[in-house]
Amino acid sequence: VFTGYGNIVPRTANGRLFCIFYALVGIPLTCLTLKTIGEKLLDVITSLIQTVKKKISRSNEESVRKGIVLGINVFLWFITLLLLSVLARWRRGWTMLESFYFCFITFSTIGFGDYVAFDENEANSFADYFIVFLGVVLGFAATSTVLFSFSSLMEDRSHQTRLLESFLEVKKRLTTNKRINVVKALNPREKEEG
């Protein structure tokens, strides 16, 4: 699950072949897992917003604007990034900017390798690995929720744009047909010739 930072690489031909096949299966499965996590967390957040909205406004309206959901998801993602940055700062001794940069680069799956979770020369306990694993899973979940929420909003906007374009096309056809009928009604000779 750890992002490949380039500091751990296969050195043998068999290791490289294994890495290729592992990536061919692992990358799509990871994408599918992150998409599913994003969908589920988005559903939970949307239902929480609906519940709060019902209690505040005392209405039974079920709809929640996707822009509001995206805003809340971005806020939660940012808070998650900040909390994990504080953890990375405490654990690695980096500045807050270095820690935030590390978390952002990790959760966006860029993984440059200039900052890594573990040094090769460090002795790490199971607890260290477990904490980093939980942080990475939480960060990826938050990031995938934001990305899925943004994607959902863009799909809705795209659908609305297509509906508007279809409506304008129908309106244009109706207007054009009405102009033709008005011209024919005002010019009776065209009717006789036609």
CSV table of C-alpha atoms in Angstrom, one decimal:
chain,number,residue,atom,x,y,z
A,1,VAL,CA,0.0,0.0,0.0
A,2,PHE,CA,3.0,2.3,0.5
A,3,THR,CA,3.7,4.8,-2.3
A,4,GLY,CA,6.8,4.0,-4.3
A,5,TYR,CA,9.3,6.7,-3.5
A,6,GLY,CA,12.1,5.2,-5.5
A,7,ASN,CA,14.3,4.4,-2.6
A,8,ILE,CA,13.3,0.7,-2.5
A,9,VAL,CA,13.8,-0.9,-5.9
A,10,PRO,CA,14.0,-4.5,-7.2
A,11,ARG,CA,17.6,-5.4,-8.1
A,12,THR,CA,17.1,-8.8,-9.8
A,13,ALA,CA,15.4,-9.7,-13.1
A,14,ASN,CA,12.9,-11.9,-11.2
A,15,GLY,CA,12.2,-9.1,-8.8
A,16,ARG,CA,11.6,-6.7,-11.7
A,17,LEU,CA,9.3,-9.2,-13.5
A,18,PHE,CA,7.3,-9.7,-10.2
A,19,CYS,CA,7.1,-5.9,-9.8
A,20,ILE,CA,5.6,-5.6,-13.3
A,21,PHE,CA,3.0,-8.3,-12.8
A,22,TYR,CA,2.2,-7.0,-9.3
A,23,ALA,CA,1.7,-3.5,-10.7
A,24,LEU,CA,-0.5,-4.8,-13.5
A,25,VAL,CA,-2.9,-6.3,-11.0
A,26,GLY,CA,-2.3,-4.0,-8.0
A,27,ILE,CA,-2.8,-0.6,-9.7
A,28,PRO,CA,-6.3,-1.4,-11.0
A,29,LEU,CA,-7.3,-3.0,-7.8
A,30,THR,CA,-6.0,-0.1,-5.8
A,31,CYS,CA,-7.9,2.3,-8.0
A,32,LEU,CA,-11.1,0.3,-7.7
A,33,THR,CA,-10.6,0.1,-3.9
A,34,LEU,CA,-10.0,3.9,-3.6
A,35,LYS,CA,-13.0,4.6,-5.8
A,36,THR,CA,-15.2,2.3,-3.7
A,37,ILE,CA,-13.9,3.9,-0.5
A,38,GLY,CA,-14.5,7.4,-2.0
A,39,GLU,CA,-18.1,6.4,-3.0
A,40,LYS,CA,-18.9,5.0,0.4
A,41,LEU,CA,-17.5,7.9,2.4
A,42,LEU,CA,-19.3,10.3,0.1
A,43,ASP,CA,-22.5,8.5,0.8
A,44,VAL,CA,-22.0,8.7,4.5
A,45,ILE,CA,-21.1,12.4,4.4
A,46,THR,CA,-24.1,13.2,2.2
A,47,SER,CA,-26.5,11.3,4.5
A,48,LEU,CA,-25.0,13.1,7.5
A,49,ILE,CA,-25.6,16.5,5.8
A,50,GLN,CA,-29.1,15.4,4.9
A,51,THR,CA,-29.8,14.5,8.5
A,52,VAL,CA,-28.5,17.8,9.8
A,53,LYS,CA,-30.4,19.7,7.1
A,54,LYS,CA,-33.6,18.0,8.1
A,55,LYS,CA,-33.1,18.7,11.8
A,56,ILE,CA,-32.3,22.4,11.2
A,57,SER,CA,-34.9,23.2,8.6
A,58,ARG,CA,-37.5,20.7,9.6
A,59,SER,CA,-38.2,19.8,6.0
A,60,ASN,CA,-38.2,16.5,4.3
A,61,GLU,CA,-36.2,17.7,1.3
A,62,GLU,CA,-33.8,14.9,0.4
A,63,SER,CA,-31.5,16.8,-2.0
A,64,VAL,CA,-28.1,18.0,-1.0
A,65,ARG,CA,-26.1,20.2,-3.3
A,66,LYS,CA,-23.0,18.4,-4.5
A,67,GLY,CA,-21.0,21.6,-4.3
A,68,ILE,CA,-21.7,21.8,-0.5
A,69,VAL,CA,-20.7,18.1,-0.2
A,70,LEU,CA,-17.5,18.8,-2.1
A,71,GLY,CA,-16.7,21.8,0.1
A,72,ILE,CA,-17.2,19.7,3.2
A,73,ASN,CA,-15.1,16.9,1.8
A,74,VAL,CA,-12.2,19.3,0.9
A,75,PHE,CA,-12.4,20.7,4.4
A,76,LEU,CA,-12.3,17.2,6.0
A,77,TRP,CA,-9.4,16.3,3.6
A,78,PHE,CA,-7.5,19.4,4.6
A,79,ILE,CA,-8.0,18.6,8.3
A,80,THR,CA,-6.9,15.0,7.8
A,81,LEU,CA,-3.8,16.3,5.9
A,82,LEU,CA,-3.0,18.7,8.8
A,83,LEU,CA,-3.4,16.0,11.5
A,84,LEU,CA,-1.2,13.5,9.6
A,85,SER,CA,1.3,16.3,9.0
A,86,VAL,CA,1.5,16.9,12.7
A,87,LEU,CA,2.1,13.2,13.2
A,88,ALA,CA,4.8,13.2,10.5
A,89,ARG,CA,6.4,16.2,12.1
A,90,TRP,CA,6.5,14.6,15.5
A,91,ARG,CA,7.7,11.3,14.1
A,92,ARG,CA,10.3,12.5,11.6
A,93,GLY,CA,11.3,15.9,13.1
A,94,TRP,CA,10.5,17.8,9.9
A,95,THR,CA,9.1,21.3,9.8
A,96,MET,CA,5.4,21.7,9.4
A,97,LEU,CA,5.8,22.6,5.7
A,98,GLU,CA,8.0,19.6,5.0
A,99,SER,CA,5.5,17.3,6.8
A,100,PHE,CA,2.5,18.8,4.9
A,101,TYR,CA,4.4,18.5,1.6
A,102,PHE,CA,5.3,14.9,2.4
A,103,CYS,CA,1.6,14.0,3.2
A,104,PHE,CA,0.3,15.8,0.1
A,105,ILE,CA,2.9,14.2,-2.2
A,106,THR,CA,2.1,10.8,-0.7
A,107,PHE,CA,-1.7,11.0,-0.8
A,108,SER,CA,-1.7,12.3,-4.3
A,109,THR,CA,0.4,9.2,-5.2
A,110,ILE,CA,3.2,11.3,-6.7
A,111,GLY,CA,5.9,10.1,-4.3
A,112,PHE,CA,9.0,11.9,-5.4
A,113,GLY,CA,11.3,10.3,-2.8
A,114,ASP,CA,12.8,13.5,-1.4
A,115,TYR,CA,10.9,12.8,1.9
A,116,VAL,CA,10.1,9.2,2.9
A,117,ALA,CA,8.3,7.6,5.8
A,118,PHE,CA,11.3,5.4,6.8
A,119,ASP,CA,15.0,5.7,6.4
A,120,GLU,CA,16.9,2.6,5.3
A,121,ASN,CA,19.2,2.9,8.3
A,122,GLU,CA,16.4,3.2,10.9
A,123,ALA,CA,15.3,0.4,13.2
A,124,ASN,CA,11.5,0.5,13.1
A,125,SER,CA,9.0,-1.3,15.2
A,126,PHE,CA,5.7,-2.9,14.2
A,127,ALA,CA,3.9,0.0,15.8
A,128,ASP,CA,5.8,2.5,13.5
A,129,TYR,CA,4.8,0.6,10.4
A,130,PHE,CA,1.2,0.2,11.7
A,131,ILE,CA,0.9,4.0,12.4
A,132,VAL,CA,2.2,4.9,9.0
A,133,PHE,CA,0.0,2.2,7.3
A,134,LEU,CA,-3.1,3.7,9.1
A,135,GLY,CA,-2.1,7.2,8.1
A,136,VAL,CA,-1.6,6.3,4.5
A,137,VAL,CA,-5.0,4.5,4.4
A,138,LEU,CA,-6.7,7.4,6.0
A,139,GLY,CA,-5.0,9.9,3.7
A,140,PHE,CA,-5.8,7.9,0.6
A,141,ALA,CA,-9.4,7.5,1.7
A,142,ALA,CA,-9.8,11.2,2.3
A,143,THR,CA,-8.1,12.0,-1.0
A,144,SER,CA,-10.3,9.5,-2.9
A,145,THR,CA,-13.4,11.0,-1.3
A,146,VAL,CA,-12.5,14.5,-2.5
A,147,LEU,CA,-11.7,13.2,-6.0
A,148,PHE,CA,-14.9,11.2,-6.3
A,149,SER,CA,-17.0,14.1,-5.0
A,150,PHE,CA,-15.3,16.4,-7.5
A,151,SER,CA,-15.9,13.9,-10.3
A,152,SER,CA,-19.5,13.5,-9.3
A,153,LEU,CA,-20.0,17.3,-9.3
A,154,MET,CA,-18.4,17.6,-12.8
A,155,GLU,CA,-20.5,14.8,-14.2
A,156,ASP,CA,-23.7,16.5,-12.9
A,157,ARG,CA,-22.5,19.8,-14.5
A,158,SER,CA,-21.7,18.0,-17.7
A,159,HIS,CA,-25.2,16.4,-17.7
A,160,GLN,CA,-26.8,19.8,-17.0
A,161,THR,CA,-24.8,21.4,-19.8
A,162,ARG,CA,-25.9,18.7,-22.3
A,163,LEU,CA,-29.5,19.2,-21.2
A,164,LEU,CA,-29.2,22.9,-21.7
A,165,GLU,CA,-27.6,22.4,-25.1
A,166,SER,CA,-30.4,20.0,-26.1
A,167,PHE,CA,-33.0,22.5,-25.0
A,168,LEU,CA,-31.4,25.3,-26.9
A,169,GLU,CA,-31.2,23.2,-30.0
A,170,VAL,CA,-34.9,22.3,-29.8
A,171,LYS,CA,-35.8,26.0,-29.2
A,172,LYS,CA,-33.7,27.0,-32.2
A,173,ARG,CA,-35.5,24.4,-34.4
A,174,LEU,CA,-38.9,25.5,-33.2
A,175,THR,CA,-38.0,29.2,-33.7
A,176,THR,CA,-36.7,28.4,-37.2
A,177,ASN,CA,-39.9,26.5,-38.1
A,178,LYS,CA,-42.1,29.3,-36.8
A,179,ARG,CA,-40.2,31.8,-39.0
A,180,ILE,CA,-40.7,29.7,-42.0
A,181,ASN,CA,-44.5,29.3,-41.3
A,182,VAL,CA,-44.8,33.0,-40.7
A,183,VAL,CA,-43.1,33.9,-43.9
A,184,LYS,CA,-45.3,31.4,-45.8
A,185,ALA,CA,-48.4,32.9,-44.2
A,186,LEU,CA,-47.4,36.4,-45.1
A,187,ASN,CA,-46.5,35.6,-48.7
A,188,PRO,CA,-49.3,33.7,-50.3
A,189,ARG,CA,-47.5,33.5,-53.7
A,190,GLU,CA,-44.9,31.1,-52.2
A,191,LYS,CA,-47.8,28.8,-51.3
A,192,GLU,CA,-49.1,28.8,-54.9
A,193,GLU,CA,-45.6,28.3,-56.3
A,194,GLY,CA,-44.7,25.6,-53.8
